[in-house]
Tab-separated table of C-alpha atoms and ligand atoms in Angstrom:
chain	number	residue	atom	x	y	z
D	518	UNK	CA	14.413	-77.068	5.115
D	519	UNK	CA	16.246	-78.371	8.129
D	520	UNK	CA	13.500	-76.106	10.363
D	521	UNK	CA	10.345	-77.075	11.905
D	522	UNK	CA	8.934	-73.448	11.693
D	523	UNK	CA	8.526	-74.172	7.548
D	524	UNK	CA	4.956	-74.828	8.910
D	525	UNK	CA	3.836	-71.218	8.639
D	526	UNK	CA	6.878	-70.010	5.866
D	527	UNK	CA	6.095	-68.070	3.176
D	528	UNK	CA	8.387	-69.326	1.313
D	529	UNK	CA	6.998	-71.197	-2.033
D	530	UNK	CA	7.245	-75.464	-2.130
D	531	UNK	CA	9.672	-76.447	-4.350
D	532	UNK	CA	7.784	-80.245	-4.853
D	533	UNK	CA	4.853	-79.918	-7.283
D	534	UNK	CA	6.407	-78.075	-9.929
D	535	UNK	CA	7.569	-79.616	-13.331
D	536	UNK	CA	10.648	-79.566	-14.383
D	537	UNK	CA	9.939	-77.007	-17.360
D	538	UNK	CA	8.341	-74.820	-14.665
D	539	UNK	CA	10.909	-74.873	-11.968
D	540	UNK	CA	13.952	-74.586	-14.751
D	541	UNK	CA	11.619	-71.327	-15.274
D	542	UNK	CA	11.286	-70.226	-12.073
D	543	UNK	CA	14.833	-70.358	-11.706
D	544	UNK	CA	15.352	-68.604	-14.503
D	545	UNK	CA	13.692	-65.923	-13.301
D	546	UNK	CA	14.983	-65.679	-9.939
D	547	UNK	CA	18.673	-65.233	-11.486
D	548	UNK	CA	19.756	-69.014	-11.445
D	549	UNK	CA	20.651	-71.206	-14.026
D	550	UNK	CA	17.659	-73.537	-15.218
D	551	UNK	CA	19.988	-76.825	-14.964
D	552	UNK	CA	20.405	-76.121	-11.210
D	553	UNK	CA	16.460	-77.432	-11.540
D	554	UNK	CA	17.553	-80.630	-12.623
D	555	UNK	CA	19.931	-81.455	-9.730
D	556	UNK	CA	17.337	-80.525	-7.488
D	557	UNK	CA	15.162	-82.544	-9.077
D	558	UNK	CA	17.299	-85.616	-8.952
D	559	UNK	CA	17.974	-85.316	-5.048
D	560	UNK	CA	14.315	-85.256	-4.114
D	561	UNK	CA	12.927	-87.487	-6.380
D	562	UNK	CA	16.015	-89.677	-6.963
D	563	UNK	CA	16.939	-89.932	-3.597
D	564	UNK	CA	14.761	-88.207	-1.089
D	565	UNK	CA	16.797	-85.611	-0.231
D	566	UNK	CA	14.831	-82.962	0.999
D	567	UNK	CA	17.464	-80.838	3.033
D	568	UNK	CA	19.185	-78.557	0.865
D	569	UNK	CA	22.037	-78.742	3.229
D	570	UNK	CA	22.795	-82.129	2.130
D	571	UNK	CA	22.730	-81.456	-1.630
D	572	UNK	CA	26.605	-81.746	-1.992
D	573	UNK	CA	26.940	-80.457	-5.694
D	574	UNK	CA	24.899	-77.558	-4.839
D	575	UNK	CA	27.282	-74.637	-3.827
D	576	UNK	CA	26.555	-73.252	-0.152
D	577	UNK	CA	25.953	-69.317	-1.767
D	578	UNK	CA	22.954	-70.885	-3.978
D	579	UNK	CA	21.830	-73.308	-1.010
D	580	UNK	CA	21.120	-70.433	0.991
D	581	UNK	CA	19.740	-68.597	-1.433
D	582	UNK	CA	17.709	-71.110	-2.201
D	583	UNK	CA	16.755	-71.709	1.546
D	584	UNK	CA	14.985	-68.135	2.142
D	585	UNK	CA	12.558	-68.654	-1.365
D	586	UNK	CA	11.757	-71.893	-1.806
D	587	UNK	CA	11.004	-74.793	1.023
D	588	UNK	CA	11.067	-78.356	0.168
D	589	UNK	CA	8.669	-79.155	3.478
D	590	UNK	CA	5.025	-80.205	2.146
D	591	UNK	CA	3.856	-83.148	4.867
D	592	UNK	CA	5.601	-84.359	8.326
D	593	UNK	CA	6.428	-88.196	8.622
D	594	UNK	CA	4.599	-88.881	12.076
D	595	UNK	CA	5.002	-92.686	12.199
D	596	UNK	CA	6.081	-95.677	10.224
D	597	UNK	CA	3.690	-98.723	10.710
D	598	UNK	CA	5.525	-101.975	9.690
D	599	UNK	CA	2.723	-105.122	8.429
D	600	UNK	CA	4.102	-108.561	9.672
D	601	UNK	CA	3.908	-108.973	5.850
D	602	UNK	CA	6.426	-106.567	4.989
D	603	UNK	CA	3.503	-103.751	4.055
D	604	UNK	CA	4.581	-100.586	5.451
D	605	UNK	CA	2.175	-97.505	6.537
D	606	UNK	CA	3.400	-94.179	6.756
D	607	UNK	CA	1.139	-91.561	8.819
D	608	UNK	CA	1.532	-88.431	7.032
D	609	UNK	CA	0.646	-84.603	8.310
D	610	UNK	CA	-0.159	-81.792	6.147
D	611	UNK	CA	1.007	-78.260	7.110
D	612	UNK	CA	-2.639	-77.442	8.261
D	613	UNK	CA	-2.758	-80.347	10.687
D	614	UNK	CA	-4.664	-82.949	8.446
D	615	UNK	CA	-3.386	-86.712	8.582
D	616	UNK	CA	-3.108	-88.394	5.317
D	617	UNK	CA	-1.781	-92.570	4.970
D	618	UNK	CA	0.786	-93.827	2.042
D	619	UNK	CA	1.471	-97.661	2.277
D	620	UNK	CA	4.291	-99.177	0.880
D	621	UNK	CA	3.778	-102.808	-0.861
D	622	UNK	CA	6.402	-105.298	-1.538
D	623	UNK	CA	5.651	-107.977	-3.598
D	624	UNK	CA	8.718	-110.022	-4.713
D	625	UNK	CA	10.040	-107.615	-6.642
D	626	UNK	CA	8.049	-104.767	-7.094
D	627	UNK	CA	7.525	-101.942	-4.208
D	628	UNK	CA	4.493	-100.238	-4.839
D	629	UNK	CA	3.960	-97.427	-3.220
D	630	UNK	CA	-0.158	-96.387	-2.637
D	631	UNK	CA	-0.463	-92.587	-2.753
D	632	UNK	CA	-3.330	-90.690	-1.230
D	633	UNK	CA	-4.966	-87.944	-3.543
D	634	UNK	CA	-7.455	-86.194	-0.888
D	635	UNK	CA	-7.853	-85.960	2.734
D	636	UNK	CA	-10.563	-87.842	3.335
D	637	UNK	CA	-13.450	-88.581	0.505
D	638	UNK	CA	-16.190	-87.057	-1.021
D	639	UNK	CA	-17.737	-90.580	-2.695
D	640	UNK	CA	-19.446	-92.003	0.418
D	641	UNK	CA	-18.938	-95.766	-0.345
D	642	UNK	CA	-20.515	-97.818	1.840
D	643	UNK	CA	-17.944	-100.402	2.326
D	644	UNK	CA	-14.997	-98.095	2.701
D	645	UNK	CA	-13.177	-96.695	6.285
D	646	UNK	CA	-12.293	-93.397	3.945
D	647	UNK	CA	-15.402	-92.725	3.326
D	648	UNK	CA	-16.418	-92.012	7.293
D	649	UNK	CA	-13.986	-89.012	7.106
D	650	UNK	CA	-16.075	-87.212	4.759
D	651	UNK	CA	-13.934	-84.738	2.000
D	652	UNK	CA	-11.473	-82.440	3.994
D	653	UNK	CA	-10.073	-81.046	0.156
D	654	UNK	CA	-7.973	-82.312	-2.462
D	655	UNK	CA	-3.827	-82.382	-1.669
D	656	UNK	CA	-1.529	-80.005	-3.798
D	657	UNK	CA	0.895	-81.605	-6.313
D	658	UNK	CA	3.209	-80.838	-3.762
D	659	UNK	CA	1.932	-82.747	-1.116
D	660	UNK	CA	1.175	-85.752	-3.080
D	661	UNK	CA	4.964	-86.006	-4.655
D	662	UNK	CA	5.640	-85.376	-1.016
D	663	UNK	CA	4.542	-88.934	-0.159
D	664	UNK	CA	6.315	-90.222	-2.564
D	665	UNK	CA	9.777	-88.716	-1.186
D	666	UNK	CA	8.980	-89.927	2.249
D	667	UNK	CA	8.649	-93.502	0.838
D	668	UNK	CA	12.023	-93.265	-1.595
D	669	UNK	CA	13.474	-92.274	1.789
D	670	UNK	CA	12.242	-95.035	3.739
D	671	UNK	CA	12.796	-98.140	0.945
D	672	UNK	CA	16.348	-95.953	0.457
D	673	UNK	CA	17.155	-97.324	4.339
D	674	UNK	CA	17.228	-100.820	2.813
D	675	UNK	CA	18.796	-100.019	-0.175
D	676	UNK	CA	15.639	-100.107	-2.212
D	677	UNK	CA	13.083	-98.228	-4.780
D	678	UNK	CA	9.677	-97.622	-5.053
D	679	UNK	CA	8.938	-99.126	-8.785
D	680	UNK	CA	5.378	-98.690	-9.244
D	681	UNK	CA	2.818	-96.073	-8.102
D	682	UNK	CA	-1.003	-97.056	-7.462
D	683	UNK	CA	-3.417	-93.525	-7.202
D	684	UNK	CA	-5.458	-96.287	-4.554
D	685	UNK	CA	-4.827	-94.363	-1.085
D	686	UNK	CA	-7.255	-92.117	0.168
D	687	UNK	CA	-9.602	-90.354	-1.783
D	688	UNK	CA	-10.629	-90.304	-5.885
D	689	UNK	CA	-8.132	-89.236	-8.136
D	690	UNK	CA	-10.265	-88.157	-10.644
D	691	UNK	CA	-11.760	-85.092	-8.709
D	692	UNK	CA	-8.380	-83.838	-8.380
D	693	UNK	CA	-7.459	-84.558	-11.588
D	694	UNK	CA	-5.018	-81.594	-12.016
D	695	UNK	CA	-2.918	-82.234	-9.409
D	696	UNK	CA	-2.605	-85.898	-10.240
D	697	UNK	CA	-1.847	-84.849	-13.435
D	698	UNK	CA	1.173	-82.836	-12.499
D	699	UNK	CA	2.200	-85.592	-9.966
D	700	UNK	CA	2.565	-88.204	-12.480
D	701	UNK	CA	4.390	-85.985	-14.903
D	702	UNK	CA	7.099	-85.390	-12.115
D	703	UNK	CA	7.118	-88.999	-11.531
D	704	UNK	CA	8.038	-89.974	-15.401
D	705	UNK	CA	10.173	-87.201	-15.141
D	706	UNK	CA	13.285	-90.076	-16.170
D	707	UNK	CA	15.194	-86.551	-14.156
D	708	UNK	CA	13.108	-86.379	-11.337
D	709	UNK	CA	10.830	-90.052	-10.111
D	710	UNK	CA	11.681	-92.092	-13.481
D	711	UNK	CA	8.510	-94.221	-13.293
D	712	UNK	CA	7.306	-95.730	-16.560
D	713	UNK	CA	3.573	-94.269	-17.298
D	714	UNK	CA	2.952	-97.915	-17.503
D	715	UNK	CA	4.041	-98.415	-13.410
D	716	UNK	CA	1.701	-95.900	-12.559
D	717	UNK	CA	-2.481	-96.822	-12.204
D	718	UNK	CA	-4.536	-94.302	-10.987
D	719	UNK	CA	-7.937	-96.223	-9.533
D	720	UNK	CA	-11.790	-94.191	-9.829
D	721	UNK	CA	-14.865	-95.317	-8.512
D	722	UNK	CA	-16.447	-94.160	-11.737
D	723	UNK	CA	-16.136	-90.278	-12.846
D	724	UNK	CA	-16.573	-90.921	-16.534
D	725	UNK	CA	-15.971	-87.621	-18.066
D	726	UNK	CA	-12.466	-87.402	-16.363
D	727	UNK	CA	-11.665	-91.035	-17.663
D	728	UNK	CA	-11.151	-89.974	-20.894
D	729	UNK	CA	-8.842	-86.899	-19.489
D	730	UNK	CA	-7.082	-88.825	-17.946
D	731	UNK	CA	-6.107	-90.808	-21.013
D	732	UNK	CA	-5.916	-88.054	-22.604
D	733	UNK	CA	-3.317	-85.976	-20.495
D	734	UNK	CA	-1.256	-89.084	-19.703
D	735	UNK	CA	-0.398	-92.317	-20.493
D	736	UNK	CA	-1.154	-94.561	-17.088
D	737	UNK	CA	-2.719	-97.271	-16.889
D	738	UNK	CA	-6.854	-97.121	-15.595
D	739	UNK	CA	-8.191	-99.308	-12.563
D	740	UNK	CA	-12.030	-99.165	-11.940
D	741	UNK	CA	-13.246	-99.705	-8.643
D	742	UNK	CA	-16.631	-102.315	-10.006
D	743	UNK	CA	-17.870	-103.738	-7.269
D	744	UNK	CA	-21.174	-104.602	-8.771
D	745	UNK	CA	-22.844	-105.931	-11.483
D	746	UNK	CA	-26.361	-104.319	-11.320
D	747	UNK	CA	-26.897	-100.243	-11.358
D	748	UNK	CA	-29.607	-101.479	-8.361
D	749	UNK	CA	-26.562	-102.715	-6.609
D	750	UNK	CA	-24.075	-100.164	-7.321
D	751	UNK	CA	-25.979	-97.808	-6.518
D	752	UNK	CA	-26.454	-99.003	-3.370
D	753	UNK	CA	-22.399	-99.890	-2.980
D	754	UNK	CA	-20.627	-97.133	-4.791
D	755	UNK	CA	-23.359	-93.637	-4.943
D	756	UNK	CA	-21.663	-92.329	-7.791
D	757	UNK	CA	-23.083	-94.997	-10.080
D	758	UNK	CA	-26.333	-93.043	-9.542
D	759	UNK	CA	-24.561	-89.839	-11.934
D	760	UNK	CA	-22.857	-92.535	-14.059
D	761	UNK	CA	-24.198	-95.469	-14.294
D	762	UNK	CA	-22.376	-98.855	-15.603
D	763	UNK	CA	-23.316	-98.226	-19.127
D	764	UNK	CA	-21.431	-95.207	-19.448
D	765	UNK	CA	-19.058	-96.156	-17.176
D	766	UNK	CA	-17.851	-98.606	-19.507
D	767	UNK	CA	-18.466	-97.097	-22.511
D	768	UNK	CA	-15.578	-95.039	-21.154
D	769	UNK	CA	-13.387	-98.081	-20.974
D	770	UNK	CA	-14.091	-99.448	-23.790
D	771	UNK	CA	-12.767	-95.838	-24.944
D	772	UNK	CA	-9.712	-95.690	-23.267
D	773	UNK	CA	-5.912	-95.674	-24.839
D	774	UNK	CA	-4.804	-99.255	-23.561
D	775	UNK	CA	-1.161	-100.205	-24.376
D	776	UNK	CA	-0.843	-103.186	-26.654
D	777	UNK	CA	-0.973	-106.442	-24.194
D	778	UNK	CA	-2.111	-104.545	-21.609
D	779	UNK	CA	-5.349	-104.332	-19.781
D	780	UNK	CA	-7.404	-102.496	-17.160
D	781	UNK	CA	-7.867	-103.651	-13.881
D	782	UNK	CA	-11.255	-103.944	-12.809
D	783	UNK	CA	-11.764	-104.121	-8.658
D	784	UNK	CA	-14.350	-105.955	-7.439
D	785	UNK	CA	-15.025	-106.001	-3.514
D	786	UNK	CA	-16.328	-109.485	-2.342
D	787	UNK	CA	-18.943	-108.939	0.002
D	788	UNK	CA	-20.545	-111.768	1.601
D	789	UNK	CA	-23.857	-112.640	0.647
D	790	UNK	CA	-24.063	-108.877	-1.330
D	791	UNK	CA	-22.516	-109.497	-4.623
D	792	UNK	CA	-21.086	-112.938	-4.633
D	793	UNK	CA	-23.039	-115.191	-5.752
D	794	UNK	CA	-22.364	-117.310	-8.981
D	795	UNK	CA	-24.998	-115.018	-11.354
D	796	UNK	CA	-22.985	-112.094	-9.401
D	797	UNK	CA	-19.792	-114.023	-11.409
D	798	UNK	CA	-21.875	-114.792	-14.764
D	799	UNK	CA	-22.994	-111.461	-14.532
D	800	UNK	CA	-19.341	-109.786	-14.458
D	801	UNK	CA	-17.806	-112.083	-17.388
D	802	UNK	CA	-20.937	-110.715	-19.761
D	803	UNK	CA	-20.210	-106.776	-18.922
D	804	UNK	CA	-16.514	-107.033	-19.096
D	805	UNK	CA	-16.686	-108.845	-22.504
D	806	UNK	CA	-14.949	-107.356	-25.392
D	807	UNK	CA	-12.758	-104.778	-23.033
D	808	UNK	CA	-9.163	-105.805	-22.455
D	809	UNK	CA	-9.630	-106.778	-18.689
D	810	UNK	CA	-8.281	-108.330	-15.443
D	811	UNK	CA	-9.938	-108.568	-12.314
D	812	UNK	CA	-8.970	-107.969	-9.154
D	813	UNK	CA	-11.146	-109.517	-6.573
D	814	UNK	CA	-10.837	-108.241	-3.074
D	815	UNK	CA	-12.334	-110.087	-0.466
D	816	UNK	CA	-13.931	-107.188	2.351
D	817	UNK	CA	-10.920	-105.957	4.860
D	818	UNK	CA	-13.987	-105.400	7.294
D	819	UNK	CA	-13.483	-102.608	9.856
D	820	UNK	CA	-15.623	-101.328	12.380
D	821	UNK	CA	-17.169	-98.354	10.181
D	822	UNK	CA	-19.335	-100.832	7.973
D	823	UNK	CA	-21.642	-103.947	7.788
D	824	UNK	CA	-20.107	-105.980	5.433
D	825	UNK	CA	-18.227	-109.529	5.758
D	826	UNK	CA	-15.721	-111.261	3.662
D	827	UNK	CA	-16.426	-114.311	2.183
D	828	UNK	CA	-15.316	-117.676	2.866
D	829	UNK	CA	-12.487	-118.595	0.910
D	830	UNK	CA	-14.053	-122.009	-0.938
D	831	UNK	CA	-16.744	-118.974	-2.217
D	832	UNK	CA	-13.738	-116.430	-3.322
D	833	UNK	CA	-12.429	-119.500	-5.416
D	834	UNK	CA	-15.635	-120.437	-6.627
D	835	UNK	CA	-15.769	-117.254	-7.612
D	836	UNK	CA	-12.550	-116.529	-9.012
D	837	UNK	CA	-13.237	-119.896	-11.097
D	838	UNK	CA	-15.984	-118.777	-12.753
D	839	UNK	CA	-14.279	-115.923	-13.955
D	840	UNK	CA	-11.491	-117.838	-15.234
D	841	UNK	CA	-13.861	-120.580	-16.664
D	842	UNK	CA	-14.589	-117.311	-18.775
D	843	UNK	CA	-11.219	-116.708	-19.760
D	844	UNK	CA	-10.986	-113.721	-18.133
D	845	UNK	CA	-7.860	-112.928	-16.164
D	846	UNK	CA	-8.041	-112.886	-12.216
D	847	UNK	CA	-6.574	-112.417	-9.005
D	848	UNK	CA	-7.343	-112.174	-5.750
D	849	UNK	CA	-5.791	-109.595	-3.998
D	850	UNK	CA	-4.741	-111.134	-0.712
D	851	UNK	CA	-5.158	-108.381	1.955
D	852	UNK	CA	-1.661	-106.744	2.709
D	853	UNK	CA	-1.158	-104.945	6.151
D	854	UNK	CA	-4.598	-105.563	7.634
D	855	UNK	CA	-2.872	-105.618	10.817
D	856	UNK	CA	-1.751	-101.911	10.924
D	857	UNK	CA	-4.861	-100.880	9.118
D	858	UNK	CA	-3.465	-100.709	5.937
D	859	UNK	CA	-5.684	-102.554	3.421
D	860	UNK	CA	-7.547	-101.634	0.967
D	861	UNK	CA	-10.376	-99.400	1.994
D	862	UNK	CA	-9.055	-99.218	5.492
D	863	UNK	CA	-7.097	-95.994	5.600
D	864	UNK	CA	-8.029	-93.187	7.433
D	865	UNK	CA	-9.728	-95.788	9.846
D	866	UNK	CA	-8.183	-94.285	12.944
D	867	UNK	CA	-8.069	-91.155	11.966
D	868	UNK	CA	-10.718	-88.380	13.441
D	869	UNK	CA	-13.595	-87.280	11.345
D	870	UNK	CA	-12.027	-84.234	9.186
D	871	UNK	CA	-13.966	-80.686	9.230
D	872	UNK	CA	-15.503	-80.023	5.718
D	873	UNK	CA	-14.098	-76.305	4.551
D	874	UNK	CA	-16.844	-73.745	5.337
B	2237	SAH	N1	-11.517	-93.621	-5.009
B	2237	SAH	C1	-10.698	-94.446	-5.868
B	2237	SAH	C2	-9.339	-94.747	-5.253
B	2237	SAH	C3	-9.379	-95.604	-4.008
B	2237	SAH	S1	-8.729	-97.175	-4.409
B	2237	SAH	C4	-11.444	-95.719	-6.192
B	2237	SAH	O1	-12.521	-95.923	-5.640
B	2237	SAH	O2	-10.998	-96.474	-7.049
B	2237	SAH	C5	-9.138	-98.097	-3.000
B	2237	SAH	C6	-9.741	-99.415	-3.394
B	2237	SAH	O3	-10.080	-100.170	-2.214
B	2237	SAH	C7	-11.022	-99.221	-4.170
B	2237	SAH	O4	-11.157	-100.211	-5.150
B	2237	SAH	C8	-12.044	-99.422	-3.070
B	2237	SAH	O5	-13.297	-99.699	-3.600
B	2237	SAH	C9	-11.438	-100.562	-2.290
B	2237	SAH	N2	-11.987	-100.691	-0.954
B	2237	SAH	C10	-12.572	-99.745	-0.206
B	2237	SAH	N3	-12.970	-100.231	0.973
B	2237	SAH	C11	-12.635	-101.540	0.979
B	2237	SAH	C12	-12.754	-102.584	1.942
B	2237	SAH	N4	-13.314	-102.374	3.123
B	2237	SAH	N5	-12.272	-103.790	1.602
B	2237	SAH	C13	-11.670	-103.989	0.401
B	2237	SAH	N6	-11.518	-103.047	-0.527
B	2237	SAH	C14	-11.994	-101.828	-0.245
């Protein structure tokens, strides 16, 4: 839609639907179901959302098309670009709620980080999204919408996103449906053409949708750790409290891994909290026997928490114990903590969201 007053259209989004349901809905609206697939490939392909511009789409059908459907689910309202090359895009929903996607390059690769709720319902202690408290979970629609606004912006340079992280705001797996639907559009090979294997959706810990997950797709798992101790998780990441670390990985021990793959384990270095070396022994003896890498992320402190990062000779003495253990590790360097874009830093400047009556 080339209009600004989509805001308040009845007309029904045309991101969020798969492309067996919007062949379908075409179908029944009188068009032919491969006109889905051309649609398809200009949004997700190329981030075309104006149907104006879709040149092998006659101008009859466009404007047909125009007074049913709109392909308007968030409003870009700034581009924040990292000194590192990280790039933050400020997204609004049609009901006025701000939402943050960050784009990652790393040699290769552009990862883009996709939000799955305004705001969060998990109350971490350590985490900026956590202050917002849960506004409600984004539509399909709106989360494939972030991913069009960052084709369109890596398409100004002649680039592609290649891999998709569920780490934004919010935890996936309480709006499992939607994510669901997301990533089937996305390894849609018509529509975003992501492997299953580019795509890691990241959960502080709800166990019984772990296995769901698995279950209804094939990406890959990241679990945000943290701690070692239920006494310290507990403290650190409240959900531990409903499922503790026993179950917790029980579930990964459980879940489909591709052959030489692995699940990413995140582990927040917090200074003095949970880094000491039996903080490290600790770690190796719960992850053994579970195909694992850890990623350790030194605190991107903000002002909405206590916590303090680590010097870095006690990240690498950290890191080396882990590896003394054989057990694969990185430390994930903060990216974009100058525009607020680091992990666990989104939504910092954001105001507190209402809670739905
Ligand atoms: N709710 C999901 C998805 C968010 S991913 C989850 O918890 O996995 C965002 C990642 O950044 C999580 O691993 C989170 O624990 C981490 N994080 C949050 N606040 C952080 C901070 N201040 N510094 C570093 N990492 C942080």
């Amino acid at each position: 839609m080339s209009t600004s007053s989509s805001v308040d259209s009845p007309c029904v989004p045309l991101l969020g639907h798969t492309r067996e349901e919007l062949r379908e809905l075409f179908g029944s609206a009188g068009l032919r179901p491969y006109r889905a697939d051309q649609l398809l490939r200009w949004i997700y392909g190329r981030g075309v959302l104006a149907l104006e511009d879709m040149s092998d789409i006659g101008r009859g059908l466009r404007s047909d098309l125009e007074g049913r459907f709109t392909t308007r689910s968030l409003e870009l309202d700034a581009l924040h670009s990292s000194q590192d090359g990280t790039r933050k895009l400020a997204l609004r929903t049609l009901d006025g709620a701000r939402i943050e996607s960050v784009i990652i390059p790393d040699g290769r690769r552009r990862t883009v980080c996709l939000s799955s709720q305004i705001g969060c319902s998990l109350d971490c202690s350590f985490c900026a999204t956590a202050r917002l408290g849960l506004g409600r979970n984004l539509r399909a629609d709106e989360i494939l919408a972030q991913w069009v606004e960052a084709v369109r912006v890596l398409a100004e340079v002649e680039e592609r996103p290649t891999h998709v992280v569920f780490m934004g705001m919010g935890e996936p797996l309480l709006n499992l449906a939607n994510v669901v639907r997301a990533i089937r559009v996305l390894t849609d090979p018509q529509a975003g053409g992501i492997s299953p294997r580019r795509i890691t959706v990241s959960t502080a810990g709800i166990v019984p949708r772990i296995a769901e997950l698995g279950r209804r797709t094939r990406a890959r798992l990241a679990i945000s750790l943290h701690a070692t101790t239920d006494a310290l998780r507990d403290e650190l990441v409240p959900i531990n409290r409903r499922f503790p670390l026993e179950r917790l990985l029980e579930a990964c021990r459980d879940y489909p891994v591709a052959r030489r793959d692995r699940i990413s384990f995140e582990y927040i270095l917090l200074r003095d909290v949970n880094d000491s070396d039996s903080d490290a022994k600790r770690l190796c003896a719960l992850l053994h026997g579970i195909p694992a890498k850890v990623n350790l992320i030194p605190m991107n402190e903000h002002g909405g928490a206590p916590y303090r990062r680590p010097d870095e000779a006690r990240i690498e003495g950290f890191a080396e114990q882990l590896a003394k253990a054989h057990l694969a590790v990185s430390v994930r360097r903060s990216r974009g903590d100058d525009i607020l874009a680091a992990c666990g830093q989104l939504g910092a400047l954001a105001p507190r969201t209402q809670a739905p009556g």
